[in-house]
Coordinates of C-alpha atoms in Angstrom, one line a residue:
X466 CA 60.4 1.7 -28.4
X467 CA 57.8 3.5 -30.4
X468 CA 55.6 0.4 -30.2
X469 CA 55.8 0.2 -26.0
X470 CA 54.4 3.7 -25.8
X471 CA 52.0 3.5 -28.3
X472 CA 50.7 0.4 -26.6
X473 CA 51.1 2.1 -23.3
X474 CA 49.1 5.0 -24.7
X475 CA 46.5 2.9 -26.2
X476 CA 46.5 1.3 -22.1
X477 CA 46.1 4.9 -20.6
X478 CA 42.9 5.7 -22.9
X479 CA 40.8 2.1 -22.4
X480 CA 41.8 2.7 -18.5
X481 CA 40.3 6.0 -19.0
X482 CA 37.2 4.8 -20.9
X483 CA 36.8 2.1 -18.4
X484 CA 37.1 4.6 -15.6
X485 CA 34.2 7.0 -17.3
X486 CA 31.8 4.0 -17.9
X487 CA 32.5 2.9 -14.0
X488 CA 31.7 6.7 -13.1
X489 CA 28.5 6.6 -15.0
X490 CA 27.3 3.0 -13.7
X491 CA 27.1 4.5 -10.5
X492 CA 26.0 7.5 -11.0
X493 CA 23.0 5.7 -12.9
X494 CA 22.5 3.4 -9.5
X495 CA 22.7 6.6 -7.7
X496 CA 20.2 8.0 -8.9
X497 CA 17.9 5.2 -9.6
X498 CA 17.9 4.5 -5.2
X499 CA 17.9 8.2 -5.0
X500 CA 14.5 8.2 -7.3
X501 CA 13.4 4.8 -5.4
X502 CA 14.0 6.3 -1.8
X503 CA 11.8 9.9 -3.2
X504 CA 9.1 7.6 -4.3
X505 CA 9.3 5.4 -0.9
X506 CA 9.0 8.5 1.5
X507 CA 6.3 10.3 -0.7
X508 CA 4.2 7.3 -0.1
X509 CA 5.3 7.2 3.8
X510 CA 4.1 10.3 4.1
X511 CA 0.4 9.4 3.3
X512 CA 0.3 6.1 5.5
X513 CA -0.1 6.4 9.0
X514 CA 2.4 5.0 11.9
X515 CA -0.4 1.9 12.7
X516 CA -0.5 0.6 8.7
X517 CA 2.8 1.1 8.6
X518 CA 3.2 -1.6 11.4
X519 CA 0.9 -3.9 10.0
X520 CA 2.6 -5.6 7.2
X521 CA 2.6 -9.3 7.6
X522 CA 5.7 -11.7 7.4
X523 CA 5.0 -15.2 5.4
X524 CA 6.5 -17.9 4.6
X525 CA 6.3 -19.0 0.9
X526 CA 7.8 -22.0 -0.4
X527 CA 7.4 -21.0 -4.5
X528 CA 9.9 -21.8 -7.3
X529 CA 9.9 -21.7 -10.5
X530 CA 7.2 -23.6 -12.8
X531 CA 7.7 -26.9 -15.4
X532 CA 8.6 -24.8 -17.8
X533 CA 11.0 -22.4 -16.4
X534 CA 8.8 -19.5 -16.4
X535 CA 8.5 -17.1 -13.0
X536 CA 5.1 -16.8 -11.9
X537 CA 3.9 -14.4 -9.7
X538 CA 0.8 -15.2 -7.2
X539 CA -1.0 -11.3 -6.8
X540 CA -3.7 -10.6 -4.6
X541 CA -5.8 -7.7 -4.1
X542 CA -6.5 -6.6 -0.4
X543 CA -8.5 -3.5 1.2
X544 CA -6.0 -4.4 4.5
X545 CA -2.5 -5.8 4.4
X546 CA -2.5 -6.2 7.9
X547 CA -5.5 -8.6 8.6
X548 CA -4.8 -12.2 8.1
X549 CA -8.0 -13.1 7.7
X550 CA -9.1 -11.1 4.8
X551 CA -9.9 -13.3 2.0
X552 CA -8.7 -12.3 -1.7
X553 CA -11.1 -10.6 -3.9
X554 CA -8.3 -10.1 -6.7
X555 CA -6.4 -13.4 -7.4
X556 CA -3.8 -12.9 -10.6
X557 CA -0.8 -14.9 -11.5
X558 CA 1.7 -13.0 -13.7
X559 CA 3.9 -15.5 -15.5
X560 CA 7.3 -14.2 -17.1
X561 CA 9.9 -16.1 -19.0
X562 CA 12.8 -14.4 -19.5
X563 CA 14.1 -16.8 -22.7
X564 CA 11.2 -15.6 -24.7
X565 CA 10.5 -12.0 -23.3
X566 CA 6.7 -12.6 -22.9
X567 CA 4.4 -11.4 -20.2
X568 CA 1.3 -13.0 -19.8
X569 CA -1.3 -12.7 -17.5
X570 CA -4.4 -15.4 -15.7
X571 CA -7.3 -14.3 -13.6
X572 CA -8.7 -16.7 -11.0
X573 CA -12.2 -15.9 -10.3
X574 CA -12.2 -15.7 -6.5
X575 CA -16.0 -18.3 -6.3
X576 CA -14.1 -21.5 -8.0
X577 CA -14.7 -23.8 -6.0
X578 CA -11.7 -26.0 -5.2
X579 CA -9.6 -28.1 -3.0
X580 CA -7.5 -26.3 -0.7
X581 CA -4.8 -28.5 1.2
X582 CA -5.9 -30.0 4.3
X583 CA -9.3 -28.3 4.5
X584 CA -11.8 -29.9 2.0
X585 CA -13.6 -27.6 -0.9
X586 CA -14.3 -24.2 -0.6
X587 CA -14.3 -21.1 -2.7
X588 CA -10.4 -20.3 -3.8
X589 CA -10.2 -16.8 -1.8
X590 CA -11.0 -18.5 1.1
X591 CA -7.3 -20.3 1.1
X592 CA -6.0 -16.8 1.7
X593 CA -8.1 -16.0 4.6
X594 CA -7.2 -19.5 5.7
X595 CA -3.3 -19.9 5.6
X596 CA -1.8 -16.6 3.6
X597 CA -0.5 -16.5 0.3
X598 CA 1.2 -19.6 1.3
X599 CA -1.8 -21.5 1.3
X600 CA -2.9 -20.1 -1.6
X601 CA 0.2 -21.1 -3.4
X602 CA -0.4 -24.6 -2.0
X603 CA -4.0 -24.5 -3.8
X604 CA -3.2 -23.4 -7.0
X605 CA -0.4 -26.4 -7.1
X606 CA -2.8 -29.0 -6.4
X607 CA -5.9 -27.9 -8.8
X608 CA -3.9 -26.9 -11.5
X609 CA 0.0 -27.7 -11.0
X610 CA 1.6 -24.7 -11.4
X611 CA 3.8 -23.7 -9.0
X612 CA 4.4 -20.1 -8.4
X613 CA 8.0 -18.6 -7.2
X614 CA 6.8 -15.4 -5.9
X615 CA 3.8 -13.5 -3.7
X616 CA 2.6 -10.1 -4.0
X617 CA 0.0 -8.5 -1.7
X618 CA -1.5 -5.3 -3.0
X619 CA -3.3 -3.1 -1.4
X620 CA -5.6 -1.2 -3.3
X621 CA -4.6 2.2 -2.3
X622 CA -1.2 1.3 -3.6
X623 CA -2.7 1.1 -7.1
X624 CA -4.3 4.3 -6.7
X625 CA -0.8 5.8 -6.1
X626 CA 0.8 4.1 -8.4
X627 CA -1.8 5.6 -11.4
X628 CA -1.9 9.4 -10.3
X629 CA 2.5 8.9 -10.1
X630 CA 2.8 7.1 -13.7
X631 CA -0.2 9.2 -15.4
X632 CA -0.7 12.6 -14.3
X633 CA -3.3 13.0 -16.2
X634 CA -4.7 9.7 -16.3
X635 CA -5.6 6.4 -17.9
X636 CA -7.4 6.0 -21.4
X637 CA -10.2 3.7 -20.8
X638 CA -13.7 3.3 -22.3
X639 CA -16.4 3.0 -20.2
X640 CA -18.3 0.9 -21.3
X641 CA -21.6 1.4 -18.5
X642 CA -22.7 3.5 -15.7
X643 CA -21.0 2.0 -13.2
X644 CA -22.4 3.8 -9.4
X645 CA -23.0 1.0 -7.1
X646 CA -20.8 0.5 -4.1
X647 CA -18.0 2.7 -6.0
X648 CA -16.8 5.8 -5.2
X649 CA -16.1 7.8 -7.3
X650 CA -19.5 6.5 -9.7
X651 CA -18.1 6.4 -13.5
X652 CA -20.0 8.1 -16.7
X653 CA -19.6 5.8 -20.0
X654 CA -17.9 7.1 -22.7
X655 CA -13.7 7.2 -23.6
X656 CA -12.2 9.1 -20.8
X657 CA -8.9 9.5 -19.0
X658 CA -9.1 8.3 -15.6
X659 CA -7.2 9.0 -12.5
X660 CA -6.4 6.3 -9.5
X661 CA -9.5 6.8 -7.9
X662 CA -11.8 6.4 -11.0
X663 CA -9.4 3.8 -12.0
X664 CA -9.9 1.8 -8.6
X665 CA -14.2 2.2 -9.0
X666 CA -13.5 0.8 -12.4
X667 CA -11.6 -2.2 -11.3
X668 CA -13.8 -3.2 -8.5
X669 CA -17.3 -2.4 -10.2
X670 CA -19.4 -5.9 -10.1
X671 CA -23.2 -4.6 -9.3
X672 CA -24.5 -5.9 -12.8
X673 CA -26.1 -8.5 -14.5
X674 CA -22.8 -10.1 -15.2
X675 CA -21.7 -10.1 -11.8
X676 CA -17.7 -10.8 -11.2
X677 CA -17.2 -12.0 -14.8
X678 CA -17.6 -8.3 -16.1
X679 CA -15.2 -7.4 -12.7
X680 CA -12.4 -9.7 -13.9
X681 CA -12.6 -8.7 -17.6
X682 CA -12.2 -5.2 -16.4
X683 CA -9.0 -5.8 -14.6
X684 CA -7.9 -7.7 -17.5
X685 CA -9.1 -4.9 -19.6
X686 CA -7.5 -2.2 -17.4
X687 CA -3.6 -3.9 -17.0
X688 CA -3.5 -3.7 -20.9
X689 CA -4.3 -0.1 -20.8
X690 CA -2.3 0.6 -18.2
X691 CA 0.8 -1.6 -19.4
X692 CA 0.5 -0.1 -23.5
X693 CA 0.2 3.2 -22.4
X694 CA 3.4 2.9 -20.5
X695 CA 5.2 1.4 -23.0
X696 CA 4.1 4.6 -24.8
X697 CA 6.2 7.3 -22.8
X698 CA 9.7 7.3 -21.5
X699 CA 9.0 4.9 -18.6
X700 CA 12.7 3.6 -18.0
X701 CA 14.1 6.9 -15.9
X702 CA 10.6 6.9 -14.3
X703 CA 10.7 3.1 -13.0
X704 CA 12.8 3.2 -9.5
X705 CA 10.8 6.0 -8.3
X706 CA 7.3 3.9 -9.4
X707 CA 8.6 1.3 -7.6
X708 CA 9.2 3.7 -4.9
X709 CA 5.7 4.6 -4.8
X710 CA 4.1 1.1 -4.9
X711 CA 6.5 -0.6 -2.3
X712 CA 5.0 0.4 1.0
X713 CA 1.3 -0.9 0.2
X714 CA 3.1 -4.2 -1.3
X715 CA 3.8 -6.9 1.1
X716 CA 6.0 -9.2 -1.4
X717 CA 9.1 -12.0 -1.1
X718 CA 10.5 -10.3 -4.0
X719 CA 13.7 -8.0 -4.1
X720 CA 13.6 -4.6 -5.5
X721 CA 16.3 -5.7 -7.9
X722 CA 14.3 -8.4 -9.1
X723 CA 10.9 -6.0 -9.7
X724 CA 13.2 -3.4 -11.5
X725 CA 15.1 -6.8 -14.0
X726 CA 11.7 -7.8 -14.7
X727 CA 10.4 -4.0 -15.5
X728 CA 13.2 -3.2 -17.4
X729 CA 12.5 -6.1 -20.0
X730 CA 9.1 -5.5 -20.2
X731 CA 9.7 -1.9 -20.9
X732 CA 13.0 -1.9 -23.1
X733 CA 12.1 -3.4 -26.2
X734 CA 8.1 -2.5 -25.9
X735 CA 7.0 -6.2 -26.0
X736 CA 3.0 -5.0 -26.8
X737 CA 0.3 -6.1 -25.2
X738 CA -0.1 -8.7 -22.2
X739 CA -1.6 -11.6 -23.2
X740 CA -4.6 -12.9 -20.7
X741 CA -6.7 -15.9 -19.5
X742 CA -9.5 -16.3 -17.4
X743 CA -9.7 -19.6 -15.2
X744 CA -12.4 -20.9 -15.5
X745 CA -12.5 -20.8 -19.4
X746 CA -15.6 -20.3 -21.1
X747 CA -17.9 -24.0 -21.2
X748 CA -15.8 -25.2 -18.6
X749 CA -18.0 -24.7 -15.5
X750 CA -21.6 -24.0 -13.4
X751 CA -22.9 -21.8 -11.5
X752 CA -24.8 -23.1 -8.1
X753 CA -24.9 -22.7 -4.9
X754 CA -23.4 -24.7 -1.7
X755 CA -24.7 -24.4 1.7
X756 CA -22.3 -22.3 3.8
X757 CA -20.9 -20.8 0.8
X758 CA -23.4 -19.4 -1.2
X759 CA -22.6 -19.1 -4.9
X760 CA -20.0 -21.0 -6.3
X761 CA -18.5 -22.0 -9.8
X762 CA -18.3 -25.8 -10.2
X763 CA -15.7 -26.0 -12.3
X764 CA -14.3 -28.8 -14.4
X765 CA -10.6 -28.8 -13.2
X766 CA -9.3 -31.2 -15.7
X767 CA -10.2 -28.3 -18.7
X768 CA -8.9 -25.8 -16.8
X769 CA -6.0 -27.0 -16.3
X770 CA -5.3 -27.3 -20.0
X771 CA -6.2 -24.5 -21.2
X772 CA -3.9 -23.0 -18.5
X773 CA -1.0 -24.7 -19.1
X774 CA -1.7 -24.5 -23.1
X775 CA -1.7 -20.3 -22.4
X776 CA 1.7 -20.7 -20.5
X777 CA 3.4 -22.3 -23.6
X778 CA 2.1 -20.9 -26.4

């Protein structure tokens, strides 16, 4: 008799226990849509009704690569509404979520390459042509990889996403003057940086090194902004960033699936993202085609190693 209420009793409590954890599950999810709707609607309110209209539905056959890693094609656009609007920013973010790693390739936008079903041209050009899609398509056939998912950034969206995350700014040395065709123009020196700075630092190519010293920036300025991150309490903050971002992304991803992939990156502070530039160093030249101006001839075979030996290391 004793033993049937103490094993009743012992019922009651996990029951209870059970019933507290349940409780605070959903309060947790709660508050995480409540934090991803605030972050939503504070962006809303800075778009108007027309670019809110203009987001672009496309098709995008990815999937998963060889070796079981999730890549994800992004793109930076000034306008996520106009299909014609080639690429300057082409990134693939590749996750594998046996290993925990992040890593990170640029595509320099003047490779010149085949794109499905249109002969050679300059790789941002398959964007303009046929949409991230397209693009996908491309990047299969020059360097087999496939790629599962698509995100479309518009720059503004980065902008808000850096004055949301770091109030007062981004650590980043500047390593030049950097004032043409940027606004805000950029002193040299270690600095904090807020979106706008952040976005003329990004996007700064007017020197002698052209769109190389443009790419190593961006490379330069997702470690920043990804260590310095890991650096503060990020976790609580990372529906509402979402929040923020999601109405200049146009993306075939789920929320759930950006906030899975956050939370590893975030949770167990995996250091710094590992990057490649395509094409590697002594694996191209630089020349010019008529109708296309100035191109990288690059040697696809090299390329292609080195970018598969980056994914596996």
């Amino acid at each position: 008799m004793r033993a049937d209420k103490h094993r009743n009793k012992k019922r009651r409590r996990w029951k209870s226990i059970l019933l507290v954890l349940l409780l605070l599950i959903g309060a947790g999810a709660a508050y995480s849509y409540f934090q991803y709707k605030q972050g939503v609607n504070q962006s809303l309110k800075k778009i108007d009704n027309e670019t809110k209209e203009q987001k672009v539905v496309y098709k995008f056959n990815g999937q998963k690569d060889q070796y079981g890693d999730t890549n994800v094609l992004m793109l930076g656009s000034d306008s996520r509404g106009e299909e014609k609007a080639r690429s300057d920013t082409i990134m693939i973010a590749h996750y594998n979520e046996d290993k925990g790693t992040f890593k990170l390739t640029s595509i320099m936008r003047d490779s010149y390459v085949a794109i499905p079903g249109h002969g050679k041209h300059k790789i941002n050009s398959a964007f303009a042509i046929g949409g991230p899609e397209l693009m996908r398509q491309t990047i299969k056939q020059n360097f087999d990889i496939d790629l599962q998912y698509y995100a479309i950034v518009d720059f503004q969206g980065f902008v808000q996403l850096i004055d949301e995350a770091f109030p007062h700014g981004v650590e980043i040395d500047v390593e030049k003057k950097m004032s043409a065709y940027v606004d805000p123009p950029l002193q040299p020196g270690l600095q904090k940086l807020n979106g706008q700075q952040m976005l003329s630092y990004v996007r700064f190519r007017h020197d002698a090194i052209g769109d190389f010293g443009r790419v190593e920036r961006q490379q330069k300025a997702v470690k920043a902004i990804g260590d310095q991150l890991s650096a503060i309490q990020t976790l609580p903050k990372l529906p509402k960033l979402i929040g923020v971002v999601t109405p200049y992304v146009n993306t075939n991803m789920k929320t759930s699936d950006i906030l899975f992939m956050g939370k590893d990156f975030f949770a167990d502070k995996r250091g710094s993202v590992e990057t490649l530039r395509i094409p590697v160093d002594n694996s191209f030249e630089e020349t010019r085609v008529k109708g296309e101006g100035a191109i990288l001839d690059i040697n696809l075979a090299k390329n292609k190693e080195a970018l598969h030996q980056f994914i596996t290391k």
